[in-house]
Coordinates of C-alpha atoms in Angstrom, one line a residue:
Chain X
M1 CA 46.4 22.8 4.0
C2 CA 46.9 24.1 7.5
D3 CA 49.5 22.0 9.4
A4 CA 48.1 22.8 12.8
C5 CA 44.7 21.4 12.5
G6 CA 44.6 19.8 9.1
C7 CA 41.8 22.0 7.8
D8 CA 41.6 23.4 4.3
L9 CA 42.5 27.0 5.2
K10 CA 46.0 28.5 5.1
P11 CA 47.5 29.1 8.6
E12 CA 47.4 32.9 8.2
E13 CA 43.7 32.7 7.5
H14 CA 42.6 31.7 10.9
S15 CA 43.5 31.5 14.6
H16 CA 43.6 28.2 16.5
D17 CA 41.2 29.4 19.3
S18 CA 38.7 28.1 16.9
R19 CA 37.5 24.5 16.5
V20 CA 37.3 22.5 13.3
V21 CA 34.5 20.0 13.2
E22 CA 34.7 17.1 10.8
V23 CA 31.3 16.6 9.4
H24 CA 31.5 14.6 6.2
Q25 CA 27.8 14.4 5.6
S26 CA 25.9 14.9 2.4
L27 CA 23.8 18.0 2.2
L28 CA 21.1 15.7 0.8
A29 CA 21.3 13.3 3.8
A30 CA 18.0 14.5 5.4
N31 CA 16.3 14.2 2.0
T32 CA 17.8 10.8 1.3
A33 CA 16.7 9.5 4.8
M34 CA 13.2 10.8 4.2
A35 CA 13.1 9.3 0.7
K36 CA 14.0 5.9 2.2
K37 CA 11.0 6.2 4.6
N38 CA 8.8 7.2 1.7
R39 CA 9.9 4.1 -0.3
V40 CA 8.9 1.8 2.6
H41 CA 5.6 3.7 3.0
I42 CA 4.8 3.3 -0.7
E43 CA 5.6 -0.4 -0.6
E44 CA 3.3 -0.8 2.4
M45 CA 0.6 0.8 0.3
G46 CA 1.3 -2.0 -2.2
A47 CA 2.6 0.3 -4.9
V48 CA 5.5 0.9 -7.3
A49 CA 6.3 4.6 -7.6
I50 CA 7.4 6.4 -10.7
N51 CA 8.8 9.9 -10.6
M52 CA 8.2 11.8 -13.8
I53 CA 10.6 14.5 -14.8
S54 CA 10.4 16.8 -17.8
S55 CA 10.2 20.4 -19.0
P56 CA 6.8 22.2 -18.7
G57 CA 4.5 21.1 -21.5
S58 CA 6.1 17.8 -22.5
G59 CA 2.9 16.0 -22.0
K60 CA 3.2 14.4 -18.6
T61 CA -0.4 14.9 -17.6
T62 CA -1.8 13.8 -21.0
L63 CA 0.3 10.7 -20.8
L64 CA -1.1 10.0 -17.3
E65 CA -4.7 10.6 -18.5
K66 CA -4.3 8.1 -21.4
T67 CA -2.5 5.6 -19.1
I68 CA -5.4 5.7 -16.6
E69 CA -7.9 5.2 -19.4
A70 CA -6.0 2.1 -20.6
L71 CA -5.0 0.6 -17.2
G72 CA -7.3 2.1 -14.7
G73 CA -9.6 -1.0 -14.9
S74 CA -6.9 -3.5 -14.1
L75 CA -4.5 -1.6 -11.9
R76 CA -5.1 0.6 -8.9
I77 CA -3.4 3.9 -9.9
G78 CA -2.8 7.0 -7.7
V79 CA -1.2 10.3 -8.6
I80 CA 0.7 13.0 -6.7
E81 CA 0.9 16.2 -8.7
G82 CA 3.6 18.7 -8.2
D83 CA 3.2 22.3 -9.5
I84 CA 4.3 25.7 -8.4
E85 CA 0.7 27.0 -8.4
T86 CA -2.8 25.8 -9.2
D87 CA -4.5 22.4 -9.0
R88 CA -5.4 22.2 -12.6
D89 CA -3.4 19.0 -13.3
A90 CA -5.0 17.3 -10.3
E91 CA -8.4 18.3 -11.6
R92 CA -7.6 16.6 -14.9
I93 CA -6.5 13.4 -13.2
R94 CA -9.5 13.5 -10.8
A95 CA -11.8 13.6 -13.8
K96 CA -10.4 10.1 -14.7
G97 CA -11.7 8.7 -11.4
V98 CA -8.4 7.9 -9.6
P99 CA -7.1 9.2 -6.2
V100 CA -5.0 12.2 -6.7
I101 CA -3.5 15.0 -4.6
Q102 CA -1.9 18.3 -5.7
L103 CA 1.2 19.6 -4.0
T104 CA 1.9 23.3 -4.7
T105 CA 5.5 24.2 -4.0
G106 CA 4.8 27.9 -3.9
G107 CA 7.7 28.8 -6.1
A108 CA 10.2 26.0 -5.4
C109 CA 11.4 24.4 -8.7
H110 CA 11.3 20.8 -7.6
L111 CA 9.6 18.3 -5.2
D112 CA 11.6 17.0 -2.3
A113 CA 11.1 13.9 -0.1
A114 CA 9.5 15.9 2.8
Q115 CA 6.8 17.1 0.4
I116 CA 6.1 13.5 -0.8
H117 CA 5.9 12.3 2.8
K118 CA 3.1 14.8 3.4
G119 CA 1.6 13.9 0.0
L120 CA 1.5 10.2 0.8
H121 CA -0.5 10.9 4.0
L122 CA -2.9 13.1 2.1
L123 CA -3.3 10.6 -0.7
E124 CA -4.2 7.9 1.8
K125 CA -7.2 10.0 2.9
E126 CA -8.5 10.1 -0.6
E127 CA -11.1 7.4 -1.6
G128 CA -9.1 4.4 -2.9
G129 CA -5.8 6.1 -2.1
A130 CA -4.6 3.8 0.7
Q131 CA -4.0 0.7 -1.4
L132 CA -2.4 1.1 -4.8
D133 CA -0.5 -0.8 -7.5
L134 CA 1.0 2.1 -9.2
L135 CA 1.8 5.6 -7.9
F136 CA 2.8 8.3 -10.3
I137 CA 4.6 11.4 -9.0
E138 CA 4.4 14.1 -11.6
N139 CA 7.3 16.4 -10.7
V140 CA 7.4 20.2 -11.2
G141 CA 8.0 20.9 -14.9
N142 CA 11.8 21.4 -14.9
L143 CA 14.6 19.3 -16.4
V144 CA 17.3 20.5 -14.0
C145 CA 16.4 20.7 -10.3
P146 CA 14.1 17.7 -9.8
A147 CA 17.0 15.4 -10.9
T148 CA 18.9 16.0 -7.6
F149 CA 16.2 14.9 -5.2
D150 CA 15.3 11.3 -4.5
L151 CA 11.6 11.2 -3.5
G152 CA 11.5 7.5 -2.6
E153 CA 10.5 6.5 -6.1
H154 CA 11.3 3.0 -7.5
H155 CA 11.7 4.2 -11.1
R156 CA 12.6 7.6 -12.6
L157 CA 11.3 8.6 -16.0
V158 CA 12.4 11.5 -18.1
L159 CA 10.2 12.8 -20.8
V160 CA 11.1 15.0 -23.8
S161 CA 8.4 16.0 -26.4
V162 CA 9.1 16.2 -30.1
P163 CA 8.6 20.0 -30.3
E164 CA 11.4 20.6 -27.7
G165 CA 14.1 19.2 -30.0
P166 CA 16.5 16.3 -29.7
D167 CA 19.3 17.9 -27.8
K168 CA 17.9 17.7 -24.3
P169 CA 20.0 14.7 -23.2
A170 CA 23.2 16.5 -24.1
K171 CA 22.1 19.8 -22.4
Y172 CA 20.5 18.3 -19.3
P173 CA 22.6 15.2 -18.5
K174 CA 21.8 14.7 -14.9
A175 CA 18.1 14.0 -15.6
F176 CA 19.1 11.4 -18.1
H177 CA 21.8 9.6 -16.1
S178 CA 19.7 9.4 -13.0
S179 CA 16.6 7.9 -14.8
Q180 CA 15.8 4.4 -15.9
V181 CA 13.3 5.3 -18.6
F182 CA 13.4 7.9 -21.4
I183 CA 10.2 8.7 -23.2
I184 CA 10.1 10.7 -26.4
S185 CA 6.5 12.0 -26.5
K186 CA 4.2 13.6 -29.1
T187 CA 5.6 11.5 -31.9
D188 CA 2.4 12.4 -33.9
L189 CA 4.2 15.8 -34.5
L190 CA 7.3 14.3 -36.1
P191 CA 6.2 15.3 -39.6
Y192 CA 6.3 19.0 -38.5
F193 CA 9.5 19.1 -36.5
D194 CA 13.2 18.3 -37.1
F195 CA 13.6 15.5 -34.5
P196 CA 15.8 12.6 -35.5
V197 CA 14.5 10.0 -33.1
E198 CA 17.3 7.5 -33.6
E199 CA 19.9 10.2 -33.0
A200 CA 18.2 11.4 -29.8
K201 CA 18.0 7.8 -28.6
A202 CA 21.7 7.2 -29.3
E203 CA 22.7 10.4 -27.5
A204 CA 20.7 9.5 -24.4
L205 CA 22.2 6.0 -24.4
Q206 CA 25.7 7.5 -24.5
L207 CA 24.8 9.4 -21.3
N208 CA 23.2 6.3 -19.7
P209 CA 23.7 3.0 -21.5
D210 CA 21.1 1.4 -19.1
L211 CA 18.2 3.7 -20.2
Q212 CA 15.1 2.1 -21.6
V213 CA 14.0 4.3 -24.4
M214 CA 10.4 4.5 -25.8
A215 CA 8.9 6.8 -28.4
L216 CA 5.2 7.3 -28.3
S217 CA 2.2 9.5 -28.9
A218 CA -0.6 9.6 -26.2
T219 CA -2.8 11.3 -28.8
S220 CA -2.5 8.8 -31.7
G221 CA -1.7 5.8 -29.5
E222 CA 1.5 5.0 -31.5
G223 CA 4.1 3.2 -29.4
F224 CA 1.7 3.2 -26.4
E225 CA 1.6 -0.6 -26.1
Q226 CA 5.3 -0.7 -25.2
W227 CA 4.7 1.8 -22.5
L228 CA 1.7 -0.1 -21.1
D229 CA 3.7 -3.4 -21.2
Y230 CA 6.5 -1.7 -19.3
L231 CA 4.1 -0.5 -16.6
K232 CA 2.4 -4.0 -16.3
E233 CA 5.9 -5.5 -15.9
V234 CA 7.1 -3.2 -13.2
C235 CA 3.8 -3.8 -11.2
A236 CA 4.2 -7.6 -11.6
H237 CA 7.6 -7.5 -9.8
Chain A
M1 CA 18.0 27.2 -9.0
H2 CA 17.7 24.5 -6.4
E3 CA 21.1 25.7 -5.1
M4 CA 19.3 28.2 -2.9
S5 CA 17.3 25.6 -1.1
L6 CA 20.5 23.5 -0.7
V7 CA 22.3 26.5 0.8
Q8 CA 19.3 27.0 3.2
G9 CA 19.7 23.3 4.2
L10 CA 23.4 23.9 4.8
L11 CA 22.8 27.0 7.0
G12 CA 20.3 24.9 9.0
Q13 CA 23.0 22.3 9.5
L14 CA 25.5 24.9 10.6
H15 CA 23.1 26.2 13.2
E16 CA 22.8 22.7 14.6
L17 CA 26.5 22.2 14.7
A18 CA 27.1 25.6 16.4
K19 CA 24.6 24.7 19.0
E20 CA 26.0 21.2 19.5
H21 CA 29.5 22.6 20.0
N22 CA 28.5 25.8 21.8
K23 CA 30.0 28.1 19.2
E24 CA 28.8 31.5 18.0
K25 CA 30.5 32.2 14.7
V26 CA 31.4 30.1 11.7
I27 CA 34.8 30.9 10.2
S28 CA 35.0 28.6 7.3
V29 CA 32.9 25.8 5.6
S30 CA 34.5 23.2 3.4
M31 CA 32.4 21.4 0.9
E32 CA 32.9 18.8 -1.8
I33 CA 30.6 19.2 -4.9
G34 CA 31.0 16.4 -7.4
P35 CA 30.9 17.1 -11.2
F36 CA 27.7 15.0 -11.5
S37 CA 25.9 16.3 -8.4
G38 CA 23.6 18.5 -10.5
V39 CA 24.8 21.6 -8.6
V40 CA 26.3 24.6 -10.3
I41 CA 29.2 25.7 -8.1
D42 CA 28.9 29.4 -9.0
S43 CA 25.2 29.4 -8.1
F44 CA 25.9 27.6 -4.8
Q45 CA 28.5 30.2 -4.0
F46 CA 26.2 33.0 -5.0
G47 CA 23.4 31.6 -2.8
F48 CA 25.8 31.3 0.1
D49 CA 27.0 34.8 -0.3
I50 CA 23.5 36.1 -0.2
L51 CA 22.0 33.9 2.6
A52 CA 25.0 33.6 4.9
R53 CA 25.5 37.4 5.1
D54 CA 21.9 37.7 6.4
D55 CA 22.7 35.5 9.4
A56 CA 24.8 36.5 12.4
L57 CA 26.3 33.0 12.7
T58 CA 27.7 32.9 9.2
R59 CA 28.1 36.6 8.3
E60 CA 31.9 36.4 8.0
A61 CA 32.1 32.7 7.0
I62 CA 34.3 31.7 4.0
L63 CA 33.0 28.9 1.8
L64 CA 35.6 26.6 0.3
I65 CA 34.5 24.3 -2.4
E66 CA 36.4 21.5 -3.9
S67 CA 35.2 19.7 -7.0
P68 CA 37.0 16.4 -8.0
P69 CA 37.4 15.8 -11.7
A70 CA 34.8 14.0 -13.7
L71 CA 35.5 10.3 -14.2
Y72 CA 34.0 8.1 -17.0
R73 CA 34.2 4.4 -17.5
C74 CA 34.1 2.8 -20.9
C75 CA 31.2 0.3 -21.3
S76 CA 33.2 -1.9 -23.6
C77 CA 36.8 -2.2 -22.2
G78 CA 36.2 -0.8 -18.7
M79 CA 39.0 1.8 -19.0
E80 CA 38.4 4.8 -16.7
M81 CA 39.3 8.3 -17.8
K82 CA 39.3 11.7 -16.1
A83 CA 37.9 14.5 -18.3
E84 CA 36.7 18.1 -18.0
Q85 CA 34.0 17.3 -20.7
R86 CA 32.5 14.0 -21.6
P87 CA 34.9 12.4 -24.1
E88 CA 33.4 11.5 -27.5
R89 CA 35.1 8.1 -27.5
C90 CA 37.1 5.8 -25.3
R91 CA 40.8 6.7 -25.7
H92 CA 41.6 3.0 -25.5
C93 CA 39.1 1.2 -27.7
S94 CA 37.0 4.0 -29.4
E95 CA 33.7 2.8 -27.8
T96 CA 31.2 5.7 -27.7
L97 CA 29.2 4.4 -24.6
L98 CA 30.8 5.9 -21.5
S99 CA 29.3 5.9 -18.1
P100 CA 29.9 8.5 -15.5
V101 CA 31.5 7.1 -12.3
G102 CA 30.5 8.5 -8.9
G103 CA 30.9 12.3 -8.7
D104 CA 27.4 13.0 -7.5
D105 CA 28.6 13.9 -4.0
L106 CA 27.4 17.0 -2.2
V107 CA 29.3 16.7 1.0
L108 CA 29.8 19.1 4.0
R109 CA 33.3 18.1 4.9
Q110 CA 34.3 20.3 7.8
V111 CA 33.3 23.5 9.6
E112 CA 35.6 25.8 11.6
M113 CA 33.8 27.7 14.3
E114 CA 34.7 29.9 17.3

């Protein structure tokens, strides 16, 4: 440490005509502040928000389609879709008759709070989008980058499908220790893949002992009741 | 590779600081990147090397990164242990459930400018 000004450089590395400014601020401070505003905005809409994180192709959109089919009659559901390109996911959700908007990040590997801020205003303009019970935010398919950005959600959900293999929690720890719920999806494919469910659950719990773990198939309906009960419970609070 | 967008945010913050303090050149930037921040230090450094060189304010800036060791707490006995890699078991009671403690900071500590 430099004795003259207390900065981290060695004395020979700089002159003292310069000025050291103490900042001590998170690089994510702007995102976190915006996320806080989003959370208030979402609560004013009456909703609980769930941020869904997974690799591409884990079944996030299919899970949403089946969830809307099961609960769309009793809960007001809205969806913000995040993808790098196309509005195909939003089209699938729109076909289920709930308000949805598509955010395309144009190459960025994650959604951030500023995009969600914009998304909330767009969603409010959709028919039925201003008052909701449940808001799903389907993040860009990526198990790494989305984990760093608070969007203003109330719950974070990480999803791994059976064909991806059971070692995701160990390989991508941040997504698992920043989430409250871990869903193992496509369990109807268990006969065809080597996916020891109990081992995967135990490994995820080692990373985050507070995780609520569910195994389900949106196609066969196996384990789906537990998921629907969970959603009803978070909306009741 | 969200490190690139984080570096872009950092450069934006440096421009604001330079304007605020009426400075034209950043000499050094000190950051703390926690082991559970989800940021790969080499990627962050790589992003900085590319983006900072493209910018008159930061062209010659040195990036100093400090990363505190990872800390885990045993869910059974509460013992805290520092470790490079997640320990398989608690060294005190052999419990396998260990929670990471803090370490998710991504902090701009200080900036030297002239």
